[in-house]
């Protein structure tokens, strides 16, 4: 897995560029993910939940981001 990368992913019925940055909080591995929404950056986190599975960490974000969780996890695995 790359520490930092971008991925073009279809979300909310349009192609969007998601920026991924690997970070550790204590011993827990996360990716901070940033996307531009209405010309404003939106940041959320994805957490490694076991050997090769990634989930969006609970937070207040638009529902369509949760709908792309599998695609986002696939992008991390492919990086």
N, CA, C and O atoms as a CHARMM CRD file, in Angstrom:
* protein
*
  316
    1    1 UNK  N      0.83400  -1.17400   0.00000 PROA 1      0.00000
    2    1 UNK  CA     0.00000   0.00000   0.00000 PROA 1      0.00000
    3    1 UNK  C      0.88400   1.24500   0.00000 PROA 1      0.00000
    4    1 UNK  O      1.87200   1.33700   0.72900 PROA 1      0.00000
    5    2 UNK  N      0.50300   2.17300  -0.82400 PROA 2      0.00000
    6    2 UNK  CA     1.21700   3.44100  -0.87200 PROA 2      0.00000
    7    2 UNK  C      0.79100   4.32200   0.29900 PROA 2      0.00000
    8    2 UNK  O     -0.34100   4.23200   0.77600 PROA 2      0.00000
    9    3 UNK  N      1.70400   5.16800   0.75300 PROA 3      0.00000
   10    3 UNK  CA     1.38900   6.07900   1.85000 PROA 3      0.00000
   11    3 UNK  C      0.46100   7.19900   1.39100 PROA 3      0.00000
   12    3 UNK  O     -0.40700   7.63200   2.14900 PROA 3      0.00000
   13    4 UNK  N      0.63500   7.66800   0.16700 PROA 4      0.00000
   14    4 UNK  CA    -0.19300   8.74300  -0.38700 PROA 4      0.00000
   15    4 UNK  C     -0.50400   8.42100  -1.83600 PROA 4      0.00000
   16    4 UNK  O      0.38800   8.03300  -2.59100 PROA 4      0.00000
   17    5 UNK  N     -1.75300   8.57700  -2.23000 PROA 5      0.00000
   18    5 UNK  CA    -2.13100   8.35600  -3.61700 PROA 5      0.00000
   19    5 UNK  C     -3.48500   8.99100  -3.89000 PROA 5      0.00000
   20    5 UNK  O     -4.22000   9.34100  -2.96700 PROA 5      0.00000
   21    6 UNK  N     -3.80200   9.13200  -5.16700 PROA 6      0.00000
   22    6 UNK  CA    -5.10000   9.64300  -5.61500 PROA 6      0.00000
   23    6 UNK  C     -5.80600   8.54200  -6.38200 PROA 6      0.00000
   24    6 UNK  O     -5.15600   7.70000  -7.00200 PROA 6      0.00000
   25    7 UNK  N     -7.12000   8.54300  -6.34700 PROA 7      0.00000
   26    7 UNK  CA    -7.90400   7.57100  -7.11200 PROA 7      0.00000
   27    7 UNK  C     -9.16100   8.24900  -7.64900 PROA 7      0.00000
   28    7 UNK  O     -9.85200   8.97400  -6.93300 PROA 7      0.00000
   29    8 UNK  N     -9.44000   7.99500  -8.93300 PROA 8      0.00000
   30    8 UNK  CA   -10.67300   8.48100  -9.55900 PROA 8      0.00000
   31    8 UNK  C    -11.72700   7.41200  -9.31900 PROA 8      0.00000
   32    8 UNK  O    -11.58200   6.27500  -9.76800 PROA 8      0.00000
   33    9 UNK  N    -12.79400   7.78200  -8.60600 PROA 9      0.00000
   34    9 UNK  CA   -13.83400   6.83200  -8.21100 PROA 9      0.00000
   35    9 UNK  C    -15.19000   7.45800  -8.50100 PROA 9      0.00000
   36    9 UNK  O    -15.39300   8.65200  -8.28000 PROA 9      0.00000
   37   10 UNK  N    -16.11800   6.64500  -8.99700 PROA 10     0.00000
   38   10 UNK  CA   -17.47600   7.14100  -9.21400 PROA 10     0.00000
   39   10 UNK  C    -18.21900   7.15500  -7.88100 PROA 10     0.00000
   40   10 UNK  O    -18.30200   6.14700  -7.17900 PROA 10     0.00000
   41   11 UNK  N    -18.75100   8.32100  -7.56100 PROA 11     0.00000
   42   11 UNK  CA   -19.49800   8.50000  -6.31800 PROA 11     0.00000
   43   11 UNK  C    -20.55900   9.56300  -6.56200 PROA 11     0.00000
   44   11 UNK  O    -20.30700  10.54700  -7.25700 PROA 11     0.00000
   45   12 UNK  N    -21.71000   9.37200  -6.00800 PROA 12     0.00000
   46   12 UNK  CA   -22.80500  10.32700  -6.16100 PROA 12     0.00000
   47   12 UNK  C    -23.08100  10.60600  -7.64300 PROA 12     0.00000
   48   12 UNK  O    -23.35700  11.73800  -8.04000 PROA 12     0.00000
   49   13 UNK  N    -22.99800   9.53800  -8.44900 PROA 13     0.00000
   50   13 UNK  CA   -23.26500   9.57700  -9.89700 PROA 13     0.00000
   51   13 UNK  C    -22.30500  10.45100 -10.69200 PROA 13     0.00000
   52   13 UNK  O    -22.66700  10.95400 -11.75500 PROA 13     0.00000
   53   14 UNK  N    -21.08300  10.64000 -10.19300 PROA 14     0.00000
   54   14 UNK  CA   -20.06100  11.36100 -10.95900 PROA 14     0.00000
   55   14 UNK  C    -18.67500  10.86500 -10.57800 PROA 14     0.00000
   56   14 UNK  O    -18.46600  10.33700  -9.48600 PROA 14     0.00000
   57   15 UNK  N    -17.73500  11.04500 -11.49500 PROA 15     0.00000
   58   15 UNK  CA   -16.34200  10.67200 -11.23000 PROA 15     0.00000
   59   15 UNK  C    -15.70800  11.74300 -10.36100 PROA 15     0.00000
   60   15 UNK  O    -15.82000  12.93600 -10.64300 PROA 15     0.00000
   61   16 UNK  N    -15.04100  11.30600  -9.30200 PROA 16     0.00000
   62   16 UNK  CA   -14.41300  12.23900  -8.36300 PROA 16     0.00000
   63   16 UNK  C    -13.01500  11.75000  -8.02300 PROA 16     0.00000
   64   16 UNK  O    -12.74700  10.54900  -8.01900 PROA 16     0.00000
   65   17 UNK  N    -12.12600  12.70000  -7.73600 PROA 17     0.00000
   66   17 UNK  CA   -10.76800  12.35700  -7.31700 PROA 17     0.00000
   67   17 UNK  C    -10.72000  12.34700  -5.78900 PROA 17     0.00000
   68   17 UNK  O    -10.98100  13.35600  -5.13400 PROA 17     0.00000
   69   18 UNK  N    -10.38400  11.19600  -5.25000 PROA 18     0.00000
   70   18 UNK  CA   -10.20100  11.03300  -3.81100 PROA 18     0.00000
   71   18 UNK  C     -8.70200  11.00800  -3.53100 PROA 18     0.00000
   72   18 UNK  O     -7.95600  10.29000  -4.19600 PROA 18     0.00000
   73   19 UNK  N     -8.26300  11.78600  -2.55400 PROA 19     0.00000
   74   19 UNK  CA    -6.85600  11.83700  -2.14900 PROA 19     0.00000
   75   19 UNK  C     -6.70100  11.07600  -0.84200 PROA 19     0.00000
   76   19 UNK  O     -7.38500  11.36800   0.13900 PROA 19     0.00000
   77   20 UNK  N     -5.80000  10.10100  -0.82900 PROA 20     0.00000
   78   20 UNK  CA    -5.58300   9.23200   0.32600 PROA 20     0.00000
   79   20 UNK  C     -4.22400   9.52200   0.95300 PROA 20     0.00000
   80   20 UNK  O     -3.22500   9.63600   0.24200 PROA 20     0.00000
   81   21 UNK  N     -4.17700   9.64100   2.28100 PROA 21     0.00000
   82   21 UNK  CA    -2.92600   9.84000   3.00200 PROA 21     0.00000
   83   21 UNK  C     -2.90400   8.89700   4.20500 PROA 21     0.00000
   84   21 UNK  O     -3.75900   8.97300   5.08700 PROA 21     0.00000
   85   22 UNK  N     -1.91200   8.01100   4.22200 PROA 22     0.00000
   86   22 UNK  CA    -1.79600   7.01900   5.29200 PROA 22     0.00000
   87   22 UNK  C     -1.30000   7.68000   6.57700 PROA 22     0.00000
   88   22 UNK  O     -0.33100   8.44000   6.56100 PROA 22     0.00000
   89   23 UNK  N     -1.97200   7.38100   7.68500 PROA 23     0.00000
   90   23 UNK  CA    -1.57900   7.91700   8.99300 PROA 23     0.00000
   91   23 UNK  C     -1.77500   6.83800  10.05600 PROA 23     0.00000
   92   23 UNK  O     -2.56400   5.90800   9.88900 PROA 23     0.00000
   93   24 UNK  N     -1.04300   6.98900  11.13700 PROA 24     0.00000
   94   24 UNK  CA    -1.22400   6.12500  12.30300 PROA 24     0.00000
   95   24 UNK  C     -1.71700   6.98100  13.46200 PROA 24     0.00000
   96   24 UNK  O     -1.19700   8.07000  13.70300 PROA 24     0.00000
   97   25 UNK  N     -2.70900   6.49100  14.16700 PROA 25     0.00000
   98   25 UNK  CA    -3.14000   7.07200  15.42500 PROA 25     0.00000
   99   25 UNK  C     -2.85500   6.01300  16.46800 PROA 25     0.00000
  100   25 UNK  O     -3.58000   5.02500  16.58600 PROA 25     0.00000
  101   26 UNK  N     -1.78300   6.23000  17.22900 PROA 26     0.00000
  102   26 UNK  CA    -1.28800   5.17100  18.09700 PROA 26     0.00000
  103   26 UNK  C     -0.77700   4.05100  17.20100 PROA 26     0.00000
  104   26 UNK  O      0.03800   4.29500  16.31100 PROA 26     0.00000
  105   27 UNK  N     -1.23900   2.84600  17.42100 PROA 27     0.00000
  106   27 UNK  CA    -0.82500   1.71700  16.58700 PROA 27     0.00000
  107   27 UNK  C     -1.85200   1.40200  15.49300 PROA 27     0.00000
  108   27 UNK  O     -1.65900   0.46300  14.72000 PROA 27     0.00000
  109   28 UNK  N     -2.93000   2.17000  15.42300 PROA 28     0.00000
  110   28 UNK  CA    -4.01100   1.90800  14.46400 PROA 28     0.00000
  111   28 UNK  C     -3.73300   2.61300  13.13700 PROA 28     0.00000
  112   28 UNK  O     -3.47200   3.81600  13.10600 PROA 28     0.00000
  113   29 UNK  N     -3.79100   1.85400  12.04800 PROA 29     0.00000
  114   29 UNK  CA    -3.57200   2.39000  10.70900 PROA 29     0.00000
  115   29 UNK  C     -4.87000   2.93500  10.13500 PROA 29     0.00000
  116   29 UNK  O     -5.90700   2.27300  10.18800 PROA 29     0.00000
  117   30 UNK  N     -4.80900   4.14000   9.58800 PROA 30     0.00000
  118   30 UNK  CA    -5.93600   4.80900   8.93800 PROA 30     0.00000
  119   30 UNK  C     -5.47500   5.40200   7.62000 PROA 30     0.00000
  120   30 UNK  O     -4.27700   5.52500   7.36800 PROA 30     0.00000
  121   31 UNK  N     -6.41900   5.76400   6.79500 PROA 31     0.00000
  122   31 UNK  CA    -6.17700   6.67800   5.68200 PROA 31     0.00000
  123   31 UNK  C     -7.07200   7.88200   5.90400 PROA 31     0.00000
  124   31 UNK  O     -8.27800   7.74000   6.10400 PROA 31     0.00000
  125   32 UNK  N     -6.47800   9.06900   5.86700 PROA 32     0.00000
  126   32 UNK  CA    -7.26300  10.28700   5.78000 PROA 32     0.00000
  127   32 UNK  C     -7.60500  10.44600   4.31000 PROA 32     0.00000
  128   32 UNK  O     -6.71600  10.39500   3.46000 PROA 32     0.00000
  129   33 UNK  N     -8.86400  10.63500   4.00200 PROA 33     0.00000
  130   33 UNK  CA    -9.31700  10.74100   2.62000 PROA 33     0.00000
  131   33 UNK  C     -9.94200  12.12400   2.43900 PROA 33     0.00000
  132   33 UNK  O    -10.79400  12.54200   3.22300 PROA 33     0.00000
  133   34 UNK  N     -9.50500  12.82200   1.39800 PROA 34     0.00000
  134   34 UNK  CA   -10.01800  14.15200   1.11000 PROA 34     0.00000
  135   34 UNK  C    -10.62900  14.17200  -0.27500 PROA 34     0.00000
  136   34 UNK  O    -10.09000  13.58800  -1.21600 PROA 34     0.00000
  137   35 UNK  N    -11.75100  14.84500  -0.39100 PROA 35     0.00000
  138   35 UNK  CA   -12.42700  15.01900  -1.67000 PROA 35     0.00000
  139   35 UNK  C    -12.99900  16.43100  -1.68900 PROA 35     0.00000
  140   35 UNK  O    -13.38300  16.96600  -0.64900 PROA 35     0.00000
  141   36 UNK  N    -13.05300  17.02600  -2.86000 PROA 36     0.00000
  142   36 UNK  CA   -13.65300  18.35300  -2.99500 PROA 36     0.00000
  143   36 UNK  C    -15.15100  18.18900  -3.25600 PROA 36     0.00000
  144   36 UNK  O    -15.55800  17.48400  -4.18000 PROA 36     0.00000
  145   37 UNK  N    -15.95900  18.84700  -2.43400 PROA 37     0.00000
  146   37 UNK  CA   -17.41400  18.82000  -2.56500 PROA 37     0.00000
  147   37 UNK  C    -17.89600  20.27100  -2.57000 PROA 37     0.00000
  148   37 UNK  O    -17.69900  21.00900  -1.60500 PROA 37     0.00000
  149   38 UNK  N    -18.52500  20.66000  -3.66500 PROA 38     0.00000
  150   38 UNK  CA   -18.98000  22.05200  -3.80400 PROA 38     0.00000
  151   38 UNK  C    -17.83700  23.04000  -3.55400 PROA 38     0.00000
  152   38 UNK  O    -17.99900  24.03300  -2.84600 PROA 38     0.00000
  153   39 UNK  N    -16.67900  22.74200  -4.15300 PROA 39     0.00000
  154   39 UNK  CA   -15.47700  23.58900  -4.06400 PROA 39     0.00000
  155   39 UNK  C    -14.89600  23.70900  -2.66000 PROA 39     0.00000
  156   39 UNK  O    -14.10500  24.61300  -2.38900 PROA 39     0.00000
  157   40 UNK  N    -15.28700  22.79700  -1.76200 PROA 40     0.00000
  158   40 UNK  CA   -14.75400  22.79200  -0.39500 PROA 40     0.00000
  159   40 UNK  C    -14.19900  21.40100  -0.09800 PROA 40     0.00000
  160   40 UNK  O    -14.79400  20.39800  -0.49100 PROA 40     0.00000
  161   41 UNK  N    -13.05100  21.33900   0.60000 PROA 41     0.00000
  162   41 UNK  CA   -12.50900  20.01800   0.94100 PROA 41     0.00000
  163   41 UNK  C    -13.34400  19.34200   2.02100 PROA 41     0.00000
  164   41 UNK  O    -13.77900  19.97300   2.98400 PROA 41     0.00000
  165   42 UNK  N    -13.55400  18.04800   1.83700 PROA 42     0.00000
  166   42 UNK  CA   -14.24800  17.21900   2.81800 PROA 42     0.00000
  167   42 UNK  C    -13.28200  16.11400   3.22000 PROA 42     0.00000
  168   42 UNK  O    -12.80000  15.37000   2.36600 PROA 42     0.00000
  169   43 UNK  N    -12.99800  16.00100   4.50200 PROA 43     0.00000
  170   43 UNK  CA   -12.05900  15.01800   5.01500 PROA 43     0.00000
  171   43 UNK  C    -12.80700  13.97000   5.82100 PROA 43     0.00000
  172   43 UNK  O    -13.68100  14.29600   6.62400 PROA 43     0.00000
  173   44 UNK  N    -12.45700  12.70500   5.59900 PROA 44     0.00000
  174   44 UNK  CA   -12.97100  11.61800   6.43200 PROA 44     0.00000
  175   44 UNK  C    -11.88000  10.57300   6.56000 PROA 44     0.00000
  176   44 UNK  O    -10.87000  10.62900   5.85700 PROA 44     0.00000
  177   45 UNK  N    -12.08400   9.61600   7.46300 PROA 45     0.00000
  178   45 UNK  CA   -11.07200   8.58700   7.72700 PROA 45     0.00000
  179   45 UNK  C    -11.59100   7.20200   7.39200 PROA 45     0.00000
  180   45 UNK  O    -12.76800   6.88600   7.56100 PROA 45     0.00000
  181   46 UNK  N    -10.66100   6.39000   6.90900 PROA 46     0.00000
  182   46 UNK  CA   -10.93500   4.96500   6.73000 PROA 46     0.00000
  183   46 UNK  C     -9.98700   4.20600   7.64200 PROA 46     0.00000
  184   46 UNK  O     -8.79600   4.50600   7.72100 PROA 46     0.00000
  185   47 UNK  N    -10.54000   3.22300   8.32500 PROA 47     0.00000
  186   47 UNK  CA    -9.80300   2.46800   9.34000 PROA 47     0.00000
  187   47 UNK  C     -9.57300   1.03800   8.86100 PROA 47     0.00000
  188   47 UNK  O    -10.46400   0.40400   8.29600 PROA 47     0.00000
  189   48 UNK  N     -8.36400   0.54800   9.09900 PROA 48     0.00000
  190   48 UNK  CA    -8.06700  -0.85600   8.80300 PROA 48     0.00000
  191   48 UNK  C     -8.67800  -1.68900   9.92100 PROA 48     0.00000
  192   48 UNK  O     -8.31600  -1.53700  11.08800 PROA 48     0.00000
  193   49 UNK  N     -9.61600  -2.57900   9.55600 PROA 49     0.00000
  194   49 UNK  CA   -10.33100  -3.33900  10.58700 PROA 49     0.00000
  195   49 UNK  C     -9.80600  -4.75800  10.76900 PROA 49     0.00000
  196   49 UNK  O    -10.03300  -5.37200  11.81100 PROA 49     0.00000
  197   50 UNK  N     -9.11700  -5.27800   9.78100 PROA 50     0.00000
  198   50 UNK  CA    -8.40600  -6.54600   9.93300 PROA 50     0.00000
  199   50 UNK  C     -7.36300  -6.62300   8.82400 PROA 50     0.00000
  200   50 UNK  O     -7.02900  -5.59900   8.22700 PROA 50     0.00000
  201   51 UNK  N     -6.84600  -7.80300   8.53700 PROA 51     0.00000
  202   51 UNK  CA    -5.71100  -7.92900   7.62300 PROA 51     0.00000
  203   51 UNK  C     -5.85400  -7.15900   6.32100 PROA 51     0.00000
  204   51 UNK  O     -4.89100  -6.53300   5.87800 PROA 51     0.00000
  205   52 UNK  N     -7.00300  -7.18400   5.70400 PROA 52     0.00000
  206   52 UNK  CA    -7.11900  -6.52900   4.40600 PROA 52     0.00000
  207   52 UNK  C     -8.48500  -5.88900   4.19500 PROA 52     0.00000
  208   52 UNK  O     -8.94100  -5.76900   3.05800 PROA 52     0.00000
  209   53 UNK  N     -9.13500  -5.48100   5.26400 PROA 53     0.00000
  210   53 UNK  CA   -10.44100  -4.83700   5.14400 PROA 53     0.00000
  211   53 UNK  C    -10.38300  -3.42100   5.69100 PROA 53     0.00000
  212   53 UNK  O     -9.75300  -3.15900   6.71600 PROA 53     0.00000
  213   54 UNK  N    -11.05100  -2.51600   4.99100 PROA 54     0.00000
  214   54 UNK  CA   -11.08400  -1.10200   5.34500 PROA 54     0.00000
  215   54 UNK  C    -12.53000  -0.65400   5.46000 PROA 54     0.00000
  216   54 UNK  O    -13.37000  -1.02100   4.63800 PROA 54     0.00000
  217   55 UNK  N    -12.81100   0.12400   6.46500 PROA 55     0.00000
  218   55 UNK  CA   -14.15100   0.66600   6.69900 PROA 55     0.00000
  219   55 UNK  C    -14.03800   2.16700   6.96400 PROA 55     0.00000
  220   55 UNK  O    -13.02700   2.64300   7.48100 PROA 55     0.00000
  221   56 UNK  N    -15.08000   2.89800   6.60700 PROA 56     0.00000
  222   56 UNK  CA   -15.12900   4.31100   6.94300 PROA 56     0.00000
  223   56 UNK  C    -15.34600   4.41200   8.44900 PROA 56     0.00000
  224   56 UNK  O    -16.27900   3.82300   8.99600 PROA 56     0.00000
  225   57 UNK  N    -14.47400   5.16400   9.10800 PROA 57     0.00000
  226   57 UNK  CA   -14.62200   5.36600  10.55000 PROA 57     0.00000
  227   57 UNK  C    -15.89000   6.17600  10.79800 PROA 57     0.00000
  228   57 UNK  O    -16.20000   7.08300  10.02500 PROA 57     0.00000
  229   58 UNK  N    -16.62700   5.86500  11.86100 PROA 58     0.00000
  230   58 UNK  CA   -17.86900   6.59400  12.14200 PROA 58     0.00000
  231   58 UNK  C    -17.62200   8.10100  12.25200 PROA 58     0.00000
  232   58 UNK  O    -16.76200   8.55400  13.00700 PROA 58     0.00000
  233   59 UNK  N    -18.38500   8.84900  11.49300 PROA 59     0.00000
  234   59 UNK  CA   -18.27700  10.30500  11.49400 PROA 59     0.00000
  235   59 UNK  C    -19.45000  10.88600  10.72300 PROA 59     0.00000
  236   59 UNK  O    -20.19100  10.15700  10.06400 PROA 59     0.00000
  237   60 UNK  N    -19.61100  12.16600  10.80400 PROA 60     0.00000
  238   60 UNK  CA   -20.72300  12.83400  10.13300 PROA 60     0.00000
  239   60 UNK  C    -20.28800  13.26800   8.72800 PROA 60     0.00000
  240   60 UNK  O    -19.62500  14.29200   8.56000 PROA 60     0.00000
  241   61 UNK  N    -20.67200  12.47300   7.72900 PROA 61     0.00000
  242   61 UNK  CA   -20.34700  12.76300   6.33500 PROA 61     0.00000
  243   61 UNK  C    -21.57500  12.43800   5.48500 PROA 61     0.00000
  244   61 UNK  O    -22.47300  11.73100   5.94200 PROA 61     0.00000
  245   62 UNK  N    -21.62100  12.94500   4.25800 PROA 62     0.00000
  246   62 UNK  CA   -22.77400  12.64800   3.39900 PROA 62     0.00000
  247   62 UNK  C    -22.95400  11.13900   3.18500 PROA 62     0.00000
  248   62 UNK  O    -21.97700  10.39400   3.10500 PROA 62     0.00000
  249   63 UNK  N    -24.20000  10.70700   3.09700 PROA 63     0.00000
  250   63 UNK  CA   -24.50700   9.27000   2.96000 PROA 63     0.00000
  251   63 UNK  C    -23.87600   8.64800   1.72900 PROA 63     0.00000
  252   63 UNK  O    -23.51900   7.47000   1.75500 PROA 63     0.00000
  253   64 UNK  N    -23.72800   9.41100   0.64700 PROA 64     0.00000
  254   64 UNK  CA   -23.18700   8.83400  -0.58400 PROA 64     0.00000
  255   64 UNK  C    -21.72400   8.41900  -0.42500 PROA 64     0.00000
  256   64 UNK  O    -21.24200   7.57400  -1.17900 PROA 64     0.00000
  257   65 UNK  N    -21.01900   8.99500   0.53300 PROA 65     0.00000
  258   65 UNK  CA   -19.64300   8.54800   0.77900 PROA 65     0.00000
  259   65 UNK  C    -19.67000   7.14800   1.37500 PROA 65     0.00000
  260   65 UNK  O    -18.86900   6.29800   0.98600 PROA 65     0.00000
  261   66 UNK  N    -20.58200   6.89500   2.31800 PROA 66     0.00000
  262   66 UNK  CA   -20.72300   5.53800   2.85500 PROA 66     0.00000
  263   66 UNK  C    -21.10500   4.55000   1.74900 PROA 66     0.00000
  264   66 UNK  O    -20.71200   3.38400   1.79800 PROA 66     0.00000
  265   67 UNK  N    -21.86100   5.00500   0.76400 PROA 67     0.00000
  266   67 UNK  CA   -22.24300   4.13700  -0.35900 PROA 67     0.00000
  267   67 UNK  C    -21.06000   3.73600  -1.21800 PROA 67     0.00000
  268   67 UNK  O    -21.14400   2.75200  -1.95200 PROA 67     0.00000
  269   68 UNK  N    -19.95000   4.47700  -1.14700 PROA 68     0.00000
  270   68 UNK  CA   -18.75400   4.16800  -1.94900 PROA 68     0.00000
  271   68 UNK  C    -17.68800   3.41900  -1.14400 PROA 68     0.00000
  272   68 UNK  O    -16.56800   3.23500  -1.62200 PROA 68     0.00000
  273   69 UNK  N    -18.02400   2.99000   0.06400 PROA 69     0.00000
  274   69 UNK  CA   -17.03500   2.37000   0.94900 PROA 69     0.00000
  275   69 UNK  C    -16.29000   1.20400   0.29400 PROA 69     0.00000
  276   69 UNK  O    -15.07200   1.10200   0.43600 PROA 69     0.00000
  277   70 UNK  N    -16.98900   0.33800  -0.40800 PROA 70     0.00000
  278   70 UNK  CA   -16.34000  -0.81600  -1.04200 PROA 70     0.00000
  279   70 UNK  C    -15.35400  -0.34800  -2.11400 PROA 70     0.00000
  280   70 UNK  O    -14.25100  -0.88500  -2.21200 PROA 70     0.00000
  281   71 UNK  N    -15.73600   0.63800  -2.91300 PROA 71     0.00000
  282   71 UNK  CA   -14.82100   1.17400  -3.93900 PROA 71     0.00000
  283   71 UNK  C    -13.60500   1.83100  -3.31900 PROA 71     0.00000
  284   71 UNK  O    -12.49000   1.67400  -3.81800 PROA 71     0.00000
  285   72 UNK  N    -13.80900   2.56400  -2.23900 PROA 72     0.00000
  286   72 UNK  CA   -12.68900   3.20900  -1.54700 PROA 72     0.00000
  287   72 UNK  C    -11.74400   2.16100  -0.96600 PROA 72     0.00000
  288   72 UNK  O    -10.52600   2.29400  -1.07900 PROA 72     0.00000
  289   73 UNK  N    -12.29400   1.13000  -0.35300 PROA 73     0.00000
  290   73 UNK  CA   -11.46500   0.05500   0.20500 PROA 73     0.00000
  291   73 UNK  C    -10.68300  -0.65400  -0.89600 PROA 73     0.00000
  292   73 UNK  O     -9.52200  -1.01100  -0.69800 PROA 73     0.00000
  293   74 UNK  N    -11.30500  -0.85900  -2.04800 PROA 74     0.00000
  294   74 UNK  CA   -10.61500  -1.49300  -3.17500 PROA 74     0.00000
  295   74 UNK  C     -9.45600  -0.63600  -3.66400 PROA 74     0.00000
  296   74 UNK  O     -8.40200  -1.15900  -4.02700 PROA 74     0.00000
  297   75 UNK  N     -9.64700   0.67500  -3.67300 PROA 75     0.00000
  298   75 UNK  CA    -8.57000   1.58800  -4.09600 PROA 75     0.00000
  299   75 UNK  C     -7.37900   1.48900  -3.14300 PROA 75     0.00000
  300   75 UNK  O     -6.23000   1.50200  -3.58400 PROA 75     0.00000
  301   76 UNK  N     -7.64500   1.39000  -1.85100 PROA 76     0.00000
  302   76 UNK  CA    -6.54500   1.24500  -0.88800 PROA 76     0.00000
  303   76 UNK  C     -5.81600  -0.06400  -1.12500 PROA 76     0.00000
  304   76 UNK  O     -4.58700  -0.09000  -1.17700 PROA 76     0.00000
  305   77 UNK  N     -6.55500  -1.13600  -1.26700 PROA 77     0.00000
  306   77 UNK  CA    -5.93800  -2.45400  -1.48200 PROA 77     0.00000
  307   77 UNK  C     -5.10100  -2.49000  -2.75900 PROA 77     0.00000
  308   77 UNK  O     -4.06800  -3.15800  -2.80800 PROA 77     0.00000
  309   78 UNK  N     -5.54500  -1.77600  -3.78800 PROA 78     0.00000
  310   78 UNK  CA    -4.85200  -1.78600  -5.08700 PROA 78     0.00000
  311   78 UNK  C     -3.63600  -0.84200  -5.10200 PROA 78     0.00000
  312   78 UNK  O     -2.80800  -0.91800  -6.01000 PROA 78     0.00000
  313   79 UNK  N     -3.52900   0.03000  -4.11800 PROA 79     0.00000
  314   79 UNK  CA    -2.43700   1.03000  -4.15300 PROA 79     0.00000
  315   79 UNK  C     -1.08100   0.40900  -3.86700 PROA 79     0.00000
  316   79 UNK  O     -0.07000   1.11100  -3.86000 PROA 79     0.00000
